[in-house]
XYZ file of C-alpha atoms in Angstrom:
663
model
C -22.800 35.128 3.271
C -20.829 33.309 0.560
C -22.499 30.964 -1.912
C -20.731 28.006 -0.265
C -22.001 29.006 3.188
C -25.528 29.397 1.862
C -25.414 25.933 0.302
C -24.148 24.466 3.595
C -26.944 26.131 5.576
C -29.575 24.883 3.135
C -28.145 21.343 3.299
C -28.291 21.358 7.120
C -31.881 22.602 7.033
C -32.851 19.910 4.520
C -31.259 17.181 6.647
C -32.969 18.485 9.779
C -36.276 18.561 7.950
C -35.760 14.951 6.807
C -35.012 13.734 10.332
C -38.068 15.604 11.649
C -40.236 13.869 9.044
C -38.770 10.495 10.028
C -39.471 11.121 13.724
C -43.081 12.147 13.020
C -43.553 8.952 11.012
C -42.092 6.835 13.810
C -44.496 8.434 16.295
C -47.353 7.115 14.184
C -45.671 3.790 13.436
C -44.832 2.458 16.942
C -46.769 1.983 20.143
C -47.238 5.040 22.305
C -45.416 3.300 25.175
C -42.082 3.267 23.322
C -42.671 6.139 20.907
C -40.582 8.644 22.868
C -37.608 6.226 23.150
C -37.698 5.294 19.468
C -37.881 8.928 18.346
C -35.010 9.907 20.650
C -32.970 6.980 19.333
C -33.688 7.935 15.696
C -32.468 11.482 16.310
C -29.227 10.152 17.834
C -28.850 7.513 15.119
C -29.216 9.931 12.205
C -27.025 12.571 13.852
C -24.160 10.245 12.826
C -25.441 9.691 9.269
C -24.117 11.504 6.212
C -26.162 14.134 4.433
C -25.879 12.019 1.301
C -27.709 9.116 2.956
C -30.465 11.365 4.306
C -30.982 12.927 0.898
C -31.048 9.745 -1.182
C -33.483 7.737 0.994
C -37.171 8.452 1.514
C -38.410 9.296 5.004
C -40.315 5.992 4.995
C -37.150 3.991 4.263
C -35.212 5.930 6.909
C -37.935 5.346 9.490
C -37.844 1.585 8.913
C -34.030 1.632 8.980
C -34.005 3.408 12.363
C -36.682 1.094 13.751
C -34.683 -1.971 12.647
C -31.549 -0.612 14.343
C -33.595 0.062 17.524
C -34.937 -3.506 17.590
C -31.388 -4.761 17.048
C -30.148 -2.721 20.018
C -32.989 -4.044 22.168
C -32.100 -7.666 21.381
C -28.363 -7.201 21.974
C -26.464 -7.367 25.261
C -23.342 -5.303 26.036
C -21.399 -8.316 27.334
C -21.914 -10.228 24.073
C -21.074 -9.743 20.402
C -24.238 -9.292 18.397
C -24.076 -9.367 14.566
C -26.732 -9.224 11.866
C -26.124 -9.439 8.128
C -29.030 -9.143 5.701
C -30.174 -7.759 2.371
C -32.919 -5.232 3.098
C -36.208 -5.587 1.267
C -39.714 -4.357 1.883
C -40.925 -7.712 3.191
C -38.359 -8.240 5.940
C -37.245 -4.715 6.829
C -39.832 -2.404 5.331
C -37.259 -0.714 3.086
C -35.095 -1.595 0.112
C -31.644 -0.590 -1.073
C -29.227 -2.511 -3.352
C -26.818 -3.157 -0.464
C -26.054 -5.686 2.247
C -26.368 -4.386 5.802
C -23.921 -5.352 8.544
C -25.043 -4.494 12.070
C -22.839 -5.050 15.119
C -23.254 -4.224 18.782
C -20.844 -4.663 21.707
C -19.766 -2.560 24.668
C -17.874 0.501 23.450
C -14.109 0.183 23.083
C -11.349 1.291 20.652
C -10.727 -0.277 17.222
C -14.270 -1.497 16.458
C -14.799 0.553 13.299
C -11.118 0.410 12.249
C -11.078 -3.387 12.439
C -14.395 -3.743 10.622
C -13.441 -1.312 7.866
C -10.023 -2.916 7.281
C -11.559 -6.374 7.025
C -14.327 -5.345 4.599
C -11.844 -3.560 2.367
C -9.603 -6.648 2.379
C -12.598 -8.587 1.009
C -13.023 -5.964 -1.757
C -16.375 -4.918 -0.311
C -17.089 -1.239 -0.774
C -18.592 0.568 2.223
C -21.486 2.628 0.912
C -22.640 4.104 4.242
C -21.572 3.722 7.856
C -23.436 4.988 10.938
C -21.675 4.650 14.281
C -23.385 6.227 17.291
C -21.741 5.579 20.662
C -24.621 5.326 23.102
C -25.050 5.426 26.841
C -27.641 2.710 27.413
C -29.494 2.081 30.643
C -30.806 -1.469 30.806
C -33.093 -3.342 33.163
C -32.301 -6.532 35.058
C -33.245 -8.719 32.101
C -31.282 -6.563 29.666
C -34.183 -4.556 28.230
C -33.391 -0.988 27.148
C -34.773 1.567 29.606
C -33.129 4.745 28.291
C -30.664 5.796 25.627
C -28.646 8.948 25.065
C -25.523 9.886 23.133
C -22.588 8.895 25.280
C -20.837 11.561 27.285
C -19.663 9.332 30.131
C -17.621 6.171 30.471
C -20.331 4.031 32.063
C -22.764 1.841 30.136
C -21.302 2.830 26.771
C -22.338 0.655 23.854
C -21.348 0.833 20.211
C -23.880 0.266 17.464
C -22.579 -0.049 13.910
C -24.873 0.132 10.876
C -22.724 -0.526 7.808
C -23.976 -0.825 4.221
C -21.674 -2.666 1.817
C -21.647 -4.080 -1.702
C -24.676 -6.364 -1.992
C -23.955 -10.058 -1.326
C -26.597 -12.414 -2.710
C -25.016 -15.705 -1.572
C -26.220 -16.674 1.921
C -23.130 -18.865 2.485
C -20.878 -15.881 1.824
C -22.937 -13.866 4.303
C -22.501 -16.619 6.910
C -18.747 -16.695 6.313
C -18.637 -12.923 6.622
C -20.490 -13.093 9.942
C -18.001 -15.646 11.307
C -15.000 -13.580 10.218
C -16.413 -10.398 11.753
C -17.172 -12.248 14.982
C -13.574 -13.499 15.216
C -12.233 -10.003 14.696
C -14.504 -8.474 17.288
C -13.467 -11.243 19.701
C -9.853 -10.158 19.186
C -10.877 -6.533 19.721
C -12.485 -7.484 23.046
C -9.482 -9.546 24.196
C -6.901 -6.900 23.313
C -8.824 -3.949 24.758
C -9.955 -5.754 27.915
C -6.349 -6.783 28.581
C -4.738 -3.470 27.619
C -3.964 -2.357 31.171
C -2.669 -5.813 32.244
C -0.366 -5.774 29.181
C 0.952 -2.331 30.128
C 1.483 -3.641 33.655
C 3.473 -6.535 32.137
C 5.712 -3.993 30.381
C 6.233 -2.064 33.602
C 7.041 -5.206 35.578
C 9.554 -6.165 32.865
C 11.204 -2.754 33.280
C 11.438 -3.324 37.045
C 12.903 -6.785 36.472
C 15.553 -5.381 34.107
C 16.355 -2.628 36.586
C 17.133 -5.269 39.199
C 19.379 -7.147 36.765
C 21.425 -4.009 36.034
C 23.009 -4.135 39.487
C 23.293 -7.928 39.426
C 24.815 -8.204 35.930
C 26.810 -4.949 35.533
C 28.429 -6.042 32.248
C 24.984 -5.715 30.625
C 24.230 -2.316 32.165
C 24.265 -0.255 28.943
C 22.143 -2.750 26.996
C 19.596 -3.242 29.785
C 19.305 0.507 30.420
C 18.541 1.069 26.748
C 15.931 -1.732 26.713
C 14.202 -0.153 29.699
C 14.086 3.190 27.884
C 12.710 1.435 24.816
C 9.918 -0.262 26.786
C 8.951 3.074 28.366
C 8.884 4.566 24.871
C 6.484 1.814 23.751
C 3.922 2.540 26.483
C 4.235 6.258 25.781
C 2.156 5.869 22.626
C 4.529 4.109 20.220
C 2.867 0.685 20.289
C -0.621 -0.813 20.166
C -0.422 -3.802 22.502
C -2.480 -6.728 21.215
C -1.040 -9.711 23.050
C 1.441 -10.901 25.692
C 2.841 -14.199 26.907
C 5.653 -15.201 29.185
C 7.858 -18.236 28.515
C 10.091 -20.214 30.880
C 13.125 -22.448 30.450
C 12.701 -25.707 32.317
C 14.660 -28.958 32.519
C 13.150 -31.971 30.760
C 15.229 -35.146 31.181
C 18.347 -33.054 31.752
C 17.654 -30.961 28.641
C 16.625 -27.330 28.490
C 13.103 -26.785 27.128
C 10.758 -23.848 26.565
C 7.178 -23.756 27.842
C 4.456 -21.136 28.306
C 4.345 -19.661 31.799
C 0.886 -20.742 33.035
C -1.683 -17.957 33.258
C 0.508 -15.359 31.552
C -1.428 -15.089 28.273
C -3.145 -11.770 27.587
C -5.005 -10.194 24.682
C -4.931 -12.199 21.454
C -2.399 -14.545 23.117
C -4.807 -15.268 25.968
C -5.487 -18.818 24.745
C -2.283 -20.543 25.879
C -3.418 -23.909 24.528
C -2.930 -22.520 21.000
C 0.767 -21.837 21.630
C 3.413 -24.008 20.014
C 5.001 -24.088 23.473
C 1.872 -25.143 25.400
C 3.826 -28.332 26.020
C 7.602 -28.120 26.607
C 9.749 -27.913 23.455
C 13.411 -28.859 23.755
C 15.792 -26.088 22.750
C 17.790 -28.651 20.769
C 14.712 -29.196 18.567
C 14.592 -25.552 17.503
C 15.997 -24.438 14.150
C 19.690 -23.521 14.520
C 19.140 -19.802 13.879
C 16.301 -19.604 16.412
C 18.295 -21.657 18.933
C 21.257 -19.286 18.591
C 18.975 -16.304 19.060
C 17.310 -17.817 22.147
C 20.544 -18.806 23.867
C 22.745 -15.940 22.730
C 22.464 -12.731 20.754
C 20.885 -9.496 22.019
C 18.635 -9.292 25.075
C 15.936 -7.624 22.932
C 14.776 -8.705 19.482
C 12.105 -7.221 17.246
C 10.627 -8.736 14.121
C 7.396 -9.283 12.214
C 5.089 -12.205 12.883
C 3.701 -14.268 10.036
C 0.205 -13.611 11.424
C -1.904 -10.674 10.293
C -3.480 -8.440 12.899
C -7.268 -8.624 12.999
C -7.424 -5.545 15.226
C -7.040 -1.879 14.251
C -5.307 -2.376 10.897
C -4.651 -5.314 8.620
C -0.886 -5.787 8.808
C 1.659 -8.310 9.987
C 2.006 -7.858 13.732
C 5.233 -6.673 15.323
C 6.893 -9.065 17.752
C 8.993 -7.726 20.640
C 10.890 -10.296 22.700
C 12.737 -9.433 25.930
C 14.857 -12.168 27.472
C 14.274 -13.083 31.106
C 17.566 -13.233 32.998
C 18.494 -14.877 36.248
C 20.414 -12.849 38.862
C 23.549 -14.466 37.397
C 22.725 -13.240 33.887
C 21.611 -16.600 32.495
C 18.688 -16.671 30.036
C 15.732 -18.286 31.800
C 12.816 -17.318 29.539
C 11.194 -14.575 27.505
C 8.652 -11.792 27.783
C 6.836 -11.642 24.421
C 4.710 -8.686 23.311
C 2.901 -8.538 19.979
C 1.027 -5.639 18.440
C 1.525 -2.792 15.990
C 3.891 0.152 16.007
C 1.881 3.372 15.884
C 2.214 6.349 13.556
C 4.231 8.054 16.303
C 6.855 5.313 16.068
C 7.108 5.686 12.285
C 7.195 9.501 12.410
C 9.799 9.876 15.134
C 13.406 10.346 14.084
C 15.365 7.126 14.429
C 18.226 8.882 16.237
C 15.826 9.728 19.078
C 14.404 6.227 19.573
C 15.961 4.022 22.273
C 17.925 1.077 20.849
C 18.188 2.757 17.428
C 19.994 5.816 18.764
C 22.526 3.496 20.403
C 23.109 1.578 17.131
C 23.617 4.835 15.242
C 26.163 6.040 17.776
C 28.056 2.742 17.514
C 28.177 3.099 13.705
C 29.395 6.712 13.865
C 31.997 5.964 16.548
C 33.419 2.991 14.634
C 33.616 5.108 11.454
C 35.430 7.852 13.389
C 33.195 10.643 12.066
C 33.163 13.907 13.996
C 29.803 15.383 14.904
C 28.804 18.054 12.377
C 31.041 16.712 9.615
C 29.669 15.959 6.142
C 30.021 12.176 6.551
C 28.440 12.325 10.007
C 25.383 14.084 8.570
C 25.163 11.729 5.560
C 25.233 8.605 7.734
C 22.688 10.106 10.119
C 20.329 11.057 7.262
C 20.481 7.650 5.558
C 20.097 5.823 8.883
C 16.945 7.819 9.695
C 15.458 7.123 6.243
C 15.720 3.333 6.552
C 12.745 1.242 7.741
C 12.726 1.102 11.537
C 11.785 -2.579 11.523
C 14.988 -3.350 9.620
C 17.051 -1.111 11.906
C 15.681 -2.860 14.995
C 16.535 -6.301 13.586
C 19.939 -5.542 12.081
C 23.332 -5.259 13.734
C 25.276 -1.988 13.534
C 27.703 -3.622 11.086
C 24.898 -4.759 8.754
C 23.360 -1.290 8.832
C 26.762 0.303 8.099
C 27.170 -1.884 5.004
C 23.705 -0.887 3.740
C 24.480 2.806 4.294
C 27.711 2.439 2.329
C 25.831 0.813 -0.568
C 23.353 3.702 -0.568
C 26.190 6.244 -0.628
C 27.999 4.580 -3.531
C 24.743 4.515 -5.524
C 24.211 8.303 -5.269
C 23.769 10.140 -8.566
C 23.736 7.018 -10.705
C 21.148 6.135 -13.313
C 21.592 2.422 -12.679
C 19.531 0.092 -10.493
C 20.950 -1.752 -7.474
C 19.430 -4.670 -5.579
C 20.684 -6.150 -2.299
C 19.311 -9.237 -0.546
C 20.086 -10.516 2.939
C 18.423 -12.701 5.539
C 16.888 -11.113 8.585
C 18.660 -12.176 11.799
C 15.757 -14.295 13.078
C 15.506 -16.208 9.791
C 11.838 -15.333 9.331
C 12.497 -13.826 5.925
C 14.748 -11.638 3.821
C 15.376 -7.933 3.414
C 15.523 -6.658 -0.166
C 16.702 -3.128 -0.907
C 16.094 -1.755 -4.423
C 17.833 1.487 -5.399
C 16.755 3.251 -8.575
C 16.887 6.745 -10.121
C 14.208 9.041 -8.734
C 12.920 9.971 -12.192
C 12.231 6.271 -12.907
C 10.083 5.763 -9.822
C 6.295 5.658 -9.982
C 3.477 3.804 -8.288
C 3.284 1.554 -11.329
C 7.016 0.794 -11.151
C 6.810 0.038 -7.433
C 3.981 -2.484 -7.923
C 5.788 -4.096 -10.855
C 8.980 -4.501 -8.803
C 7.037 -5.919 -5.855
C 5.303 -8.468 -8.092
C 8.662 -9.429 -9.628
C 10.176 -10.024 -6.169
C 7.157 -12.032 -5.038
C 7.442 -14.201 -8.138
C 11.207 -14.584 -7.890
C 11.238 -15.655 -4.241
C 7.712 -17.149 -4.156
C 7.320 -14.968 -1.071
C 4.802 -12.946 0.870
C 5.452 -9.256 1.590
C 5.684 -8.657 5.342
C 6.503 -4.966 5.074
C 7.295 -2.258 2.522
C 9.064 1.082 2.969
C 9.747 3.908 0.512
C 12.662 6.295 1.040
C 13.349 9.266 -1.225
C 17.099 9.592 -0.789
C 19.556 12.359 -1.459
C 20.446 13.363 -5.005
C 18.464 11.528 -7.661
C 17.872 8.347 -5.681
C 14.782 6.424 -4.602
C 14.948 3.344 -2.370
C 12.397 0.580 -1.940
C 12.788 -1.672 1.095
C 10.914 -4.982 1.190
C 10.720 -7.500 4.015
C 9.725 -10.793 2.380
C 8.814 -14.151 3.856
C 9.694 -16.965 1.448
C 8.254 -20.425 2.151
C 10.468 -23.020 3.791
C 14.113 -22.216 4.369
C 14.916 -18.504 3.871
C 16.876 -17.655 0.747
C 20.597 -18.207 1.256
C 23.037 -15.786 -0.383
C 20.759 -14.639 -3.158
C 22.387 -13.639 -6.422
C 21.251 -10.163 -7.382
C 22.398 -9.970 -11.012
C 19.169 -11.327 -12.478
C 17.084 -9.207 -10.100
C 18.941 -6.057 -11.134
C 18.373 -6.900 -14.800
C 14.675 -7.416 -14.074
C 14.404 -4.077 -12.257
C 16.243 -2.256 -15.049
C 13.771 -3.665 -17.544
C 10.773 -2.734 -15.390
C 11.878 0.887 -14.936
C 12.972 1.455 -18.516
C 11.185 4.532 -19.793
C 9.772 5.080 -23.257
C 12.820 7.244 -23.969
C 15.167 4.455 -22.853
C 13.495 2.040 -25.238
C 13.839 4.540 -28.100
C 17.554 4.920 -27.352
C 18.011 1.142 -27.261
C 16.226 0.853 -30.601
C 18.463 3.486 -32.152
C 21.570 1.772 -30.769
C 20.676 -1.301 -32.844
C 21.045 0.685 -36.097
C 23.364 3.564 -35.141
C 26.550 3.939 -33.083
C 25.877 4.344 -29.343
C 27.025 7.982 -29.147
C 24.851 8.946 -32.127
C 21.890 7.046 -30.651
C 22.218 8.979 -27.387
C 22.514 12.269 -29.276
C 19.392 11.569 -31.349
C 17.438 10.463 -28.280
C 18.283 13.668 -26.433
C 17.513 15.699 -29.532
C 14.030 14.275 -30.060
C 13.128 13.745 -26.401
C 11.653 17.219 -26.042
C 10.182 17.220 -29.543
C 7.813 14.289 -29.101
C 4.690 15.415 -27.244
C 2.938 13.348 -24.562
C 0.217 12.313 -27.031
C 2.831 10.909 -29.398
C 4.578 8.956 -26.624
C 1.259 7.528 -25.469
C 0.175 6.296 -28.895
C 3.444 5.337 -30.597
C 5.557 2.350 -29.604
C 9.302 3.056 -29.222
C 10.214 1.065 -32.363
C 7.822 3.238 -34.403
C 9.430 6.350 -32.897
C 12.826 5.030 -34.014
C 11.594 4.767 -37.630
C 10.125 8.255 -37.451
C 13.400 9.699 -36.124
C 15.412 8.001 -38.871
C 12.972 9.251 -41.511
C 13.140 12.837 -40.267
C 16.934 12.709 -40.046
C 17.139 11.387 -43.611
C 14.884 14.231 -44.811
C 17.151 16.782 -43.129
C 20.280 15.209 -44.621
C 18.747 15.128 -48.127
C 17.116 18.558 -47.691
C 13.707 17.008 -48.422
C 10.574 18.758 -47.193
C 8.177 15.827 -47.655
C 8.286 12.081 -47.274
C 5.712 9.352 -47.264
C 5.799 5.726 -46.141
C 3.617 2.672 -45.610
C 3.771 0.285 -42.669
C 2.406 -3.252 -42.775
C -0.602 -4.315 -40.731
C 0.037 -4.897 -37.021
C 2.266 -1.835 -36.785
C -0.457 0.754 -36.445
C -1.888 1.981 -33.158
C -5.457 1.441 -34.441
C -5.658 -2.326 -35.048
C -4.292 -5.112 -37.197
C -6.979 -4.640 -39.854
C -5.422 -1.458 -41.206
C -2.217 -0.267 -42.815
C -0.464 2.880 -41.682
C 0.334 5.542 -44.251
C 2.600 8.223 -42.827
C 3.121 11.634 -44.330
C 6.111 13.612 -43.030
C 6.101 17.352 -43.691
C 8.703 20.010 -42.908
C 7.700 23.630 -43.241
C 4.197 22.736 -44.437
C 0.773 21.940 -42.985
C -1.596 19.578 -44.715
C -5.088 20.687 -45.660
C -7.053 17.546 -44.971
C -10.031 18.567 -47.103
C -7.675 18.632 -50.108
C -5.827 15.447 -49.269
C -8.652 13.103 -48.221
C -10.347 12.975 -51.679
C -6.994 12.034 -53.181
C -6.719 9.022 -50.891
C -10.289 8.039 -51.740
C -9.653 8.444 -55.488
C -6.652 6.148 -55.056
C -9.068 3.447 -53.836
C -8.203 3.859 -50.180
C -10.534 4.025 -47.195
C -9.359 6.279 -44.347
C -10.276 4.788 -40.954
C -8.491 7.372 -38.799
C -5.962 10.168 -39.051
C -3.809 11.522 -36.227
C -1.427 14.475 -36.684
C 1.647 14.730 -34.458
C 3.535 18.016 -34.300
C 7.246 17.609 -33.668
C 9.522 20.400 -32.560
C 11.568 22.011 -29.815
C 14.757 23.955 -29.219
C 16.929 21.127 -30.562
C 14.334 19.268 -32.614
C 13.437 20.034 -36.246
C 9.957 21.443 -36.775
C 7.798 18.878 -38.545
C 4.369 17.272 -38.638
C 3.736 13.565 -38.976
C 0.290 12.594 -40.248
C -0.608 8.980 -39.478
C -3.409 7.650 -41.700
C -4.910 4.258 -40.861
C -6.088 2.990 -44.227
C -7.680 -0.014 -45.974
C -8.305 -0.886 -49.573
C -11.743 -0.463 -51.124
C -12.764 -3.939 -49.898
C -11.968 -3.096 -46.283
C -8.734 -5.062 -46.103
C -5.261 -3.873 -45.110
C -2.872 -3.206 -47.951
C -0.424 -6.000 -48.744
C 2.682 -5.598 -46.633
C 6.129 -5.956 -48.084
C 7.147 -3.956 -51.166
C 3.901 -1.981 -51.221
C 4.282 1.307 -53.078
C 2.458 4.530 -52.396
C -0.441 4.992 -54.843
C 0.541 7.413 -57.634
C -2.184 10.063 -56.955
C -0.992 10.323 -53.364
C 2.626 10.564 -54.472
C 1.758 13.291 -57.026
C -0.100 15.382 -54.417
C 2.926 15.222 -52.148
C 5.011 16.511 -55.028
C 2.841 19.638 -55.150
C 3.205 20.098 -51.381
C 6.977 20.078 -51.620
C 7.098 22.811 -54.299
C 10.000 20.890 -55.783
C 10.958 17.486 -57.164
C 12.786 16.498 -53.987
C 10.915 13.677 -52.306
C 11.436 11.197 -49.574
C 11.904 7.532 -50.259
C 8.625 5.906 -51.314
């Protein structure tokens, strides 16, 4: 048996021994009448605990923890949400840990733990431990627990969550947390209880569209594709969270929109909360929304401004299917909200209904033959774009974006495009940059710059690593008020270029201020490989420029040694020192010889950092950076300061000649 296997076996034995000790203690701690139930519950409860928890807590603390969870289960009812939040201490729970405990209990259903975890993380509360046994609970007429076992059947299944989070001392914060968790679990109940009715609503919509195909033959292709798309949704591509149906009615000879009574399901069950609970005249809608309602495609997909409180914390996806009369007139809407699943994001866009049709339209209009280079390029770029944007955009808009991506291949410049989404809920921003300039830090900096520029909220973000040396960032933003009209991108592109400028770029720009551009580029390439990572991390680009110029001057003058002083504020240590730099070619400095010379010159050495320079195209050299002060602990006077004579004389010996750098 391997060492790892032996360790695993010992850990399992230790955990089993701990649980046994807890059960024996519970047998002594509770009445004989419920002893067997409590012990059985504790075994089930701790079978879902981590080994880390079992090892770090005493058997006494674990026994009280299990007993508290058992009492909580006894007091709960499967048809109600039950929540407890408390800070455990010996007086109220019989055990102590520096955490806050969140306990919840409802009938078992999907998304309980996901929704709780997402919410706690959004509040920056770290989850220390989480125990989640799904139990089959037999209860008496008054709700008392008669028997409990780990669930293996669908009946009488209850979820019990014991979650330990960052300790919260403020009771008002705990109360707020309890209310927020309750609201989220209410949404979980609504969406899961109404899951099958929502799927039935999708199926009935498919049947309705099928009937319209024969009645409105001019829409056959579009309606057939929508039906395929809806079937794709219920085949695992969408988490349905809510549904409502809307009708067009006449109000004083004007067309108005109103909720279809009794249609609300899931998180849209409360129809009184709808903005269309009372009729709203179509003429009162914003022009873009009015145009979309009365005309445009029969299917539209966008993001809501509301965050999902179920499954994962994200802006919900909104799918609207227009209701048509037998004559093809728009008479209402079927509205589904929820979240696209990982299947939807993984699947190739050219295989997804609606998107595959848009791609074919683009390829046909461009006249590309299947298998040709352009055909493959368009297909690849199309599939790499965010599906949300593809769903919302027309084939012509998508074609323009693809063309921009193609023209930006193999460029070291940044491109930014901005356009409104068709439903006027926000804007799409595409940022194209060289792949070697992309990093997590750059992405966050660009996102913050866009948020600040548009004063917007990010609805969605998508990263695409394109062909060649290209990276693309796609943002769907929701600015306040009227969406941004015809945004100028020049300033944004300048901002992005500045944000992605590398250390090497900044060195080149610094050299271009004192040397011709072609020479600056040559020197940057020459020294790029010579400066090690440690040098780049500690030296600002303007300091690197001075070092490059010094080394180049030494080479031109055939000097082997040079020495310089920099005023305070230019050293990487702090502003209370002056930087003395010693440049050596073909020599190494023996510090034990040199340090006494600095001290004899009345200098205090605070720090010294050597940087070796060299590569295939870079001259071999060492730069010693001494952070120094005078004998009183002050930086040397900047401006015209000369190198102390003893230091200068020692450098003369190092050079083996009278050829020195400029002091």
